[in-house]
mmCIF file of C-alpha atoms and ligand atoms in Angstrom:
data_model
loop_
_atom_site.group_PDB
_atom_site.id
_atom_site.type_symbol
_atom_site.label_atom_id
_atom_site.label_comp_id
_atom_site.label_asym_id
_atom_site.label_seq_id
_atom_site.Cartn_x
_atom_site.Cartn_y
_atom_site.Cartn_z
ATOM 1 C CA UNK A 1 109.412 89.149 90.981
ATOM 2 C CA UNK A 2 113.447 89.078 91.239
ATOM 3 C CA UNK A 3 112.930 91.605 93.979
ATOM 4 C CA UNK A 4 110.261 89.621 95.832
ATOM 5 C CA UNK A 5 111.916 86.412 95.903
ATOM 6 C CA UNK A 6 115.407 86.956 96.285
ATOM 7 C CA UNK A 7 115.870 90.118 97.050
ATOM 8 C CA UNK A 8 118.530 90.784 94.990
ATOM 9 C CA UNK A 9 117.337 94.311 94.293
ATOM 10 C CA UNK A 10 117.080 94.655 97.783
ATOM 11 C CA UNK A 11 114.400 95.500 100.232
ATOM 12 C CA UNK A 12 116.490 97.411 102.815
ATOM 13 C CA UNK A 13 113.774 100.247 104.033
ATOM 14 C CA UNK A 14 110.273 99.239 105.755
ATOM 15 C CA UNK A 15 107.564 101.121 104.168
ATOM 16 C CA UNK A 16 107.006 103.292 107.069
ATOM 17 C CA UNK A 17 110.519 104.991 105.415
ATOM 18 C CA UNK A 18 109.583 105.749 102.082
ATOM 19 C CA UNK A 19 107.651 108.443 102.165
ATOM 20 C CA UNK A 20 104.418 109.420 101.291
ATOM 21 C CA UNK A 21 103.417 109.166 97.776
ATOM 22 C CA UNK A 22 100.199 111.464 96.539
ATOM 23 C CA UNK A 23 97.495 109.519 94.775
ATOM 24 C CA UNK A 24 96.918 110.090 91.204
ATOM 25 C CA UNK A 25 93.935 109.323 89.484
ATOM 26 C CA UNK A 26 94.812 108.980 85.279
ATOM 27 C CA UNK A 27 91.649 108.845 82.588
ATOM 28 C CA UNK A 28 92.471 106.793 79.707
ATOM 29 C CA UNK A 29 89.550 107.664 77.026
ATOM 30 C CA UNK A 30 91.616 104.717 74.715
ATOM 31 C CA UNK A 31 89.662 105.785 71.053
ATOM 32 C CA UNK A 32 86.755 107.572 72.211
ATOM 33 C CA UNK A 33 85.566 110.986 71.820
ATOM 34 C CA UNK A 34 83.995 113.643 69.742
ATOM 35 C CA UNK A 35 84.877 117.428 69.522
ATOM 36 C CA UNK A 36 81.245 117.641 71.210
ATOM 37 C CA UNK A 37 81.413 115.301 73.904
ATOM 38 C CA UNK A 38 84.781 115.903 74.738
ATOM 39 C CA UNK A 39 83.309 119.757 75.806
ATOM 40 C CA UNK A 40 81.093 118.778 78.105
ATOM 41 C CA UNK A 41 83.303 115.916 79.659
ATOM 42 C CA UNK A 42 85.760 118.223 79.517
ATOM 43 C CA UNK A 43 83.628 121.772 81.369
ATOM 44 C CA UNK A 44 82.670 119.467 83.631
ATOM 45 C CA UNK A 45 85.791 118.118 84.805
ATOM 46 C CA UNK A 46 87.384 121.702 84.947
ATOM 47 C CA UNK A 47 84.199 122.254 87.225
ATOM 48 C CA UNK A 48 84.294 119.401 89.456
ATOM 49 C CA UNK A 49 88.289 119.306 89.685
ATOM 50 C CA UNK A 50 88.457 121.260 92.840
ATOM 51 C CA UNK A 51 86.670 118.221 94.801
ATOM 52 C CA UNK A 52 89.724 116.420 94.357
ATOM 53 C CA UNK A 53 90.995 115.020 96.946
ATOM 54 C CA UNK A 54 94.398 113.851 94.839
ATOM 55 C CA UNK A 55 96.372 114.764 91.571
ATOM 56 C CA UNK A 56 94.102 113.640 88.348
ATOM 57 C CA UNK A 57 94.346 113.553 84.604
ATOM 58 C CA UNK A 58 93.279 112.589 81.211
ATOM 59 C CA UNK A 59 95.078 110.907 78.088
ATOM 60 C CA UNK A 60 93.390 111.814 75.511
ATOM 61 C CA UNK A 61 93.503 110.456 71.837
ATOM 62 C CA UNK A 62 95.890 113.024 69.657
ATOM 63 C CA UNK A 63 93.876 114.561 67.644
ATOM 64 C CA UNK A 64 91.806 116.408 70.797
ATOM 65 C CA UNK A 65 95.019 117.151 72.641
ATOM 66 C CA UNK A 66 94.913 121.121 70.984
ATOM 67 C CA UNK A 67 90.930 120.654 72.546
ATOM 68 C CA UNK A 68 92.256 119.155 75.640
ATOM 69 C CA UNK A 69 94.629 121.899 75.987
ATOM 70 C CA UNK A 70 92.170 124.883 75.363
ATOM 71 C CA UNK A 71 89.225 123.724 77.826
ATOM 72 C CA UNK A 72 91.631 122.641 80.469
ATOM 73 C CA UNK A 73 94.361 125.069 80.743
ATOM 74 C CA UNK A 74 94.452 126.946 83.997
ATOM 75 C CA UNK A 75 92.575 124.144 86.077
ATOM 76 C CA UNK A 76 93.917 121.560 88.297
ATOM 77 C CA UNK A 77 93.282 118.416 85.687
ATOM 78 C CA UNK A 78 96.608 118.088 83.851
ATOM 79 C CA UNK A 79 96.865 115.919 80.364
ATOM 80 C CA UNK A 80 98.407 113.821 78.019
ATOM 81 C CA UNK A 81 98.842 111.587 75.526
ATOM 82 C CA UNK A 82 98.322 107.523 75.182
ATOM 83 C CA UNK A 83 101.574 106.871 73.334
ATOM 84 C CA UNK A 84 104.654 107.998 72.575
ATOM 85 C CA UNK A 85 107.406 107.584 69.705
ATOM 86 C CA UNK A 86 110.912 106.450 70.564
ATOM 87 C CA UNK A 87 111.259 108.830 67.973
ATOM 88 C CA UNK A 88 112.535 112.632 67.691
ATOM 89 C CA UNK A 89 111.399 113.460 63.613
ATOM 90 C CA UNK A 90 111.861 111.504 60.411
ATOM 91 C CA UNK A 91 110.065 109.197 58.080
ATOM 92 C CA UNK A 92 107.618 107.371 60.979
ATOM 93 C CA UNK A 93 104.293 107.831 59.478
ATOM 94 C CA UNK A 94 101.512 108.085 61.497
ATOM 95 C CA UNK A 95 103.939 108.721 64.952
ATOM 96 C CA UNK A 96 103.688 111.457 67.100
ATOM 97 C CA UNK A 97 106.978 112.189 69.008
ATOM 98 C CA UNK A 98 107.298 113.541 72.383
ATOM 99 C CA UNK A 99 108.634 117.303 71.528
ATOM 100 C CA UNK A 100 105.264 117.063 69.433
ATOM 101 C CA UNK A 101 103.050 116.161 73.165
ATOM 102 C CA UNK A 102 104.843 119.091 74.521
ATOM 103 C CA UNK A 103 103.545 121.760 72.010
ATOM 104 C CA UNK A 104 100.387 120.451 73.441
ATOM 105 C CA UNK A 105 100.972 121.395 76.922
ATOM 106 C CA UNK A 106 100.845 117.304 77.769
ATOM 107 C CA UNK A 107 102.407 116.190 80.912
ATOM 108 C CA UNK A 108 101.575 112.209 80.996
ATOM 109 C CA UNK A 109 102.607 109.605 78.020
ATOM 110 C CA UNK A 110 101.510 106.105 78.609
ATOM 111 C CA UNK A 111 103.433 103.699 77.016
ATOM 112 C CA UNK A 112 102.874 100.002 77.211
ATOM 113 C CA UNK A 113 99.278 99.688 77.764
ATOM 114 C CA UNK A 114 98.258 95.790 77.324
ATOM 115 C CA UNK A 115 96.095 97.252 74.244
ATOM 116 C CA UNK A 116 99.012 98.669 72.256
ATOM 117 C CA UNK A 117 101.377 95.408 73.618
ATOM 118 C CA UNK A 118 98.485 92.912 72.682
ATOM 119 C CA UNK A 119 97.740 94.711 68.931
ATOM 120 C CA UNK A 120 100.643 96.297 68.183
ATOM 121 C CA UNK A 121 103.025 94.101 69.319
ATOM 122 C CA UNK A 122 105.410 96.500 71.534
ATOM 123 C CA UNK A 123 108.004 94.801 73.087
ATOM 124 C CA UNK A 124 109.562 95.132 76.824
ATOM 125 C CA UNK A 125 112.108 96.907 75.349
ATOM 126 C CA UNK A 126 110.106 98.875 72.777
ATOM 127 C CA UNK A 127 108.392 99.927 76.016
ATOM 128 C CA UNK A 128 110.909 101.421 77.786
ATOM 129 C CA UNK A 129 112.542 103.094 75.098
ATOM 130 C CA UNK A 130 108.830 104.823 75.103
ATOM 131 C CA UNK A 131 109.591 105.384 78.341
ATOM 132 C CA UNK A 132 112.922 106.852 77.993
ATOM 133 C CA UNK A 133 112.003 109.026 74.952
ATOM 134 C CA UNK A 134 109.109 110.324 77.275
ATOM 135 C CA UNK A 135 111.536 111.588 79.559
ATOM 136 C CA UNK A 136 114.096 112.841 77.024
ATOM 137 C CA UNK A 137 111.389 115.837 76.426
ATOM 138 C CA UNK A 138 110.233 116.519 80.047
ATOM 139 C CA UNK A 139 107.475 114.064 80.086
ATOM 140 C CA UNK A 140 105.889 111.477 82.675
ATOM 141 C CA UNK A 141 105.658 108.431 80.951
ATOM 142 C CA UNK A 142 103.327 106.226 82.381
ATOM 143 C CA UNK A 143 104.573 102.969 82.269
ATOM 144 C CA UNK A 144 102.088 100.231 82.616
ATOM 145 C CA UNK A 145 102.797 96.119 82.913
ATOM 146 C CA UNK A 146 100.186 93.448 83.393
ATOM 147 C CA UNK A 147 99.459 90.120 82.976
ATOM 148 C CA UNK A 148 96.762 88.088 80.663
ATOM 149 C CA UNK A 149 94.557 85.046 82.121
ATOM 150 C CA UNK A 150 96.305 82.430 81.028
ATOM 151 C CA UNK A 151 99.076 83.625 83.131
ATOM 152 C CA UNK A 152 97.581 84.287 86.068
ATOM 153 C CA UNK A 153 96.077 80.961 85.787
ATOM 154 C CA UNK A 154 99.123 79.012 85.175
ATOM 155 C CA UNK A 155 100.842 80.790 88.462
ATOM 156 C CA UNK A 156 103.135 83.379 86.364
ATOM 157 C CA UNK A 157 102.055 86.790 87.477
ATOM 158 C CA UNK A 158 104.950 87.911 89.300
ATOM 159 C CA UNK A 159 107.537 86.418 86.633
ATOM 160 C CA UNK A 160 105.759 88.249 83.916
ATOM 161 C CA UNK A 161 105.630 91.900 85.428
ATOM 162 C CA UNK A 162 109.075 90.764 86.301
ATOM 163 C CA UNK A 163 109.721 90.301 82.475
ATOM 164 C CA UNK A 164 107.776 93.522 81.645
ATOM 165 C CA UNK A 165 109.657 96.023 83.964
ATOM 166 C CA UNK A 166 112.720 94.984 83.499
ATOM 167 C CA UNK A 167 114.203 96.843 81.093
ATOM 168 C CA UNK A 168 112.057 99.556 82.898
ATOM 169 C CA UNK A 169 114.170 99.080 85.576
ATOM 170 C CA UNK A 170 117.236 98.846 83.714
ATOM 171 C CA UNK A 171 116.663 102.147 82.875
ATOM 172 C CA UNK A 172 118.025 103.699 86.277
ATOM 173 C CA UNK A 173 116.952 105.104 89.645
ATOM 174 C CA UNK A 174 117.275 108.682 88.028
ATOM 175 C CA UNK A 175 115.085 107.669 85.209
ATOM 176 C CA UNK A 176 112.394 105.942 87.410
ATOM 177 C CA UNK A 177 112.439 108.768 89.903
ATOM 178 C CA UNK A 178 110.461 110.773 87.111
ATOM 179 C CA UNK A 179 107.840 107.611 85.949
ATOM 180 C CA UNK A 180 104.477 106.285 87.422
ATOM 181 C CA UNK A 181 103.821 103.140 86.941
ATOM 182 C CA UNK A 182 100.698 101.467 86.734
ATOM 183 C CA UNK A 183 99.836 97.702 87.421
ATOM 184 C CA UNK A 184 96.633 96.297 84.643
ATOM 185 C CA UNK A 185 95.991 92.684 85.170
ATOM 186 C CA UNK A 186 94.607 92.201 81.057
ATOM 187 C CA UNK A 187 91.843 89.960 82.410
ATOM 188 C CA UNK A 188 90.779 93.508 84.321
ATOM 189 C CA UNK A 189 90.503 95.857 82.247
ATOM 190 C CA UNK A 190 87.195 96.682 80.016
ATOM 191 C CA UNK A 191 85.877 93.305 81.528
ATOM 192 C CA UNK A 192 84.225 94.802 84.798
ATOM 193 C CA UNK A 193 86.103 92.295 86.457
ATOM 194 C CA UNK A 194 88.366 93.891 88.877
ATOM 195 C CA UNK A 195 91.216 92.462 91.000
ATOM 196 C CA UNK A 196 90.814 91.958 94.520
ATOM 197 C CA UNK A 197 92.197 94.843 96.545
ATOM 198 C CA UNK A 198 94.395 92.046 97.962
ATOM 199 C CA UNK A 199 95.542 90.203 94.541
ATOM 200 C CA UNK A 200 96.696 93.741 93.180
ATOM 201 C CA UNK A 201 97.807 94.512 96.376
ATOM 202 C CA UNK A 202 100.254 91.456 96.029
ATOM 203 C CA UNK A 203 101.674 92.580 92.854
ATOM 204 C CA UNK A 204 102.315 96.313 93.869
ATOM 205 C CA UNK A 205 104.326 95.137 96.966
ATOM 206 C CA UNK A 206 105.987 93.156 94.749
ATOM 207 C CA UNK A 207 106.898 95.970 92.449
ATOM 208 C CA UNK A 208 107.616 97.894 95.555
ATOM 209 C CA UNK A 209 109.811 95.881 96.713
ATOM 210 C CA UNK A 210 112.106 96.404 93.651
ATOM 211 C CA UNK A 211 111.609 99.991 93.275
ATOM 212 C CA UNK A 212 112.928 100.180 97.016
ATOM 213 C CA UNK A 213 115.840 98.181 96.476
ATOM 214 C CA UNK A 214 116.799 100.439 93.631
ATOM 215 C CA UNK A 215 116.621 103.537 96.267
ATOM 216 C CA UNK A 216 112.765 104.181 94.721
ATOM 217 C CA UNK A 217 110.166 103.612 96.607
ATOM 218 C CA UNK A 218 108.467 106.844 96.088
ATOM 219 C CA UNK A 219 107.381 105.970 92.639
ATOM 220 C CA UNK A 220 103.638 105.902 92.312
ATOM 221 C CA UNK A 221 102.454 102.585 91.253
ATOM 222 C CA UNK A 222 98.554 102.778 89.597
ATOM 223 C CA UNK A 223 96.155 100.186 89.605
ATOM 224 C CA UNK A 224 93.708 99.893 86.938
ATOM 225 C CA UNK A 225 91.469 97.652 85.803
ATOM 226 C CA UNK A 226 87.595 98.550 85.920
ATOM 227 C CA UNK A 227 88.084 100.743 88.262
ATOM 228 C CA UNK A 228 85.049 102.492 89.346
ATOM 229 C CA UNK A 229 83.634 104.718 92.435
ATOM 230 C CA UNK A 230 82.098 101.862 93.967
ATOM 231 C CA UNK A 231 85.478 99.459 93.895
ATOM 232 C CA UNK A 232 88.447 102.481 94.107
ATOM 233 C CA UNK A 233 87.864 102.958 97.864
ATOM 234 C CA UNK A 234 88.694 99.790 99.006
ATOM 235 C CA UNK A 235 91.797 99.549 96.251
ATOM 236 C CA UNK A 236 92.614 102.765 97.745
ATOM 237 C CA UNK A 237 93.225 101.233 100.976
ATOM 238 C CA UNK A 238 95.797 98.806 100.038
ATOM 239 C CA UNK A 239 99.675 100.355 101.313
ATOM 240 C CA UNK A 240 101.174 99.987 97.632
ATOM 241 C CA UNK A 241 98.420 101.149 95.973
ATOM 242 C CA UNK A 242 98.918 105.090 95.090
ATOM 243 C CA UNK A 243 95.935 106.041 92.633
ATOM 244 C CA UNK A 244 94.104 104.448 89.368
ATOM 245 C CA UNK A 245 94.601 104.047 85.568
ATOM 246 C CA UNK A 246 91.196 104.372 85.020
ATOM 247 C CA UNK A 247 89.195 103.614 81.311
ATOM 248 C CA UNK A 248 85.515 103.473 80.927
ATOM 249 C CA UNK A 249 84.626 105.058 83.817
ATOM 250 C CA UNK A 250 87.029 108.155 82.926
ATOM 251 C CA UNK A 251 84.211 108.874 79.879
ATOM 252 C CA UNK A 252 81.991 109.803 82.670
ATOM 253 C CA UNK A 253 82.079 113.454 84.397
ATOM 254 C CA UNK A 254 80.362 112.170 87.504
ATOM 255 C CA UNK A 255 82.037 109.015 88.057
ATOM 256 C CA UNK A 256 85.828 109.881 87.285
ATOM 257 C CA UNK A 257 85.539 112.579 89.727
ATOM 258 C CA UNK A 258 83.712 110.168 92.603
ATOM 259 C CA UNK A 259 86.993 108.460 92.030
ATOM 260 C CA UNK A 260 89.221 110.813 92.307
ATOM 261 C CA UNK A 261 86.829 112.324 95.444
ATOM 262 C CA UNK A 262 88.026 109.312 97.468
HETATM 263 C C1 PEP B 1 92.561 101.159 80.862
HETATM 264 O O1 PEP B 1 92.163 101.458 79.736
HETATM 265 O O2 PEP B 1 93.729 101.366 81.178
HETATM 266 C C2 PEP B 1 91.601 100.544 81.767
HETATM 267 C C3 PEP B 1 92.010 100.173 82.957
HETATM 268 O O3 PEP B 1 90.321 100.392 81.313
HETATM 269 P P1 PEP B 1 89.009 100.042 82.204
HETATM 270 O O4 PEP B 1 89.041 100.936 83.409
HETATM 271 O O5 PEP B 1 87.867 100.340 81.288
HETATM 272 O O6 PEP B 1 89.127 98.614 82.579
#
């Protein structure tokens, strides 16, 4: 990354400086659910919430947000959505905007997740102006960047989250102040092939290292990619590693709260 190699955004602070960032553990149930298995997954996370050791979520898909909202209310598992118009009102069928996630009670929008880039062809910039609407209404966008096979292979990982965040970045210290990020290698996720603690260690100092040198460093920077109780400790360990984006395994009561147990 620009930051990493030439440190033109600066790496001014050792991380002993910036300050201690609380983990977050985020479910993404991508298009899964039912009214009736969302209840139990639901009671059961309201239940098992107070073993947390860390902040944790879901994102949810829209139509069980007013569920969502209902059965967790009151607890300590917050919620939100998995995208997010760059949108107020108008004629965008089939969007939801932001002030729309907020009648819901949502606190999280991700926007950019490799699923939505790869299928629905969103754009860096699309991305961030996801980002930006997210924050326009009070939201946390979730912001996530990652790179495919092919370009891990051919030695382009940094230049591509590079590529991906910035016009995250461009967006402003004040802006990125209120974001999480989250770091999905595409060859990770839904594959039950997870990155090394140290390969996605690599990329989160990398990302670090430009967050700092735009006066940032507390900005919580996820990892996910088949993330599981039986890999998150050791993730966990890594410095720049500050909680998980986590898919499958979020489905599962038992298992997303192992994870966020940690
Ligand atoms: C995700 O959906 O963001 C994800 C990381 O999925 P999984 O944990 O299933 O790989």
């Amino acid at each position: 990354m620009q930051g990493t190699q030439s440190g033109t955004r600066g790496a001014t602070a050792s991380a002993a400086q910036d300050g201690a960032r609380a983990r977050l553990v985020l479910g993404n149930w991508k298009m899964h659910g039912s009214l009736n298995d969302n209840a139990a997954l639901l009671t059961a996370l309201r239940a098992g919430a107070g073993a947390a050791t860390c902040e944790i979520g879901v994102c949810v898909p829209f139509p069980y947000l007013a569920q969502v909202e209902v059965l967790l209310k009151g607890s300590a598992v917050s919620w939100g959505a998995q995208d997010i118009s760059v949108h107020d009102k108008g004629a965008y069928t089939g969007e939801v905007s932001g002030a729309m996630l907020n009648d819901f009670g949502c606190r999280w929008a991700l926007a950019g997740h490799s699923e939505r880039r790869a299928m629905h062809a969103e754009s860096d910039v699309l991305v961030a102006e996801k980002a930006k609407a997210a924050l326009a209404v009070g939201l946390t966008p979730v912001v996530c960047v990652g790179e495919t096979l092919a370009e891990r292979e051919g030695g382009n990982t940094l230049g591509v989250i590079e590529r991906q965040l910035e016009p995250v970045l461009d967006l402003g210290a004040e802006a990125l102040g209120r974001m999480v990020l989250a770091y999905e290698p595409v060859w990770a996720i839904g594959t039950g092939r997870t990155a090394t603690p140290e390969q996605a260690q690599e990329v989160h100092s990398a990302i670090r290292v430009a967050l700092r040198g735009l006066g940032v460093p507390q900005v919580r920077v996820l990892y996910g990619g088949s993330v599981k109780a039986a890999n998150a400790a050791t993730l966990f360990a890594m410095p720049d590693i500050d909680g998980a984006l986590v898919g499958g395994a979020s489905l599962v009561a038992d298992e997303f709260l192992r994870i966020a147990a940690i």
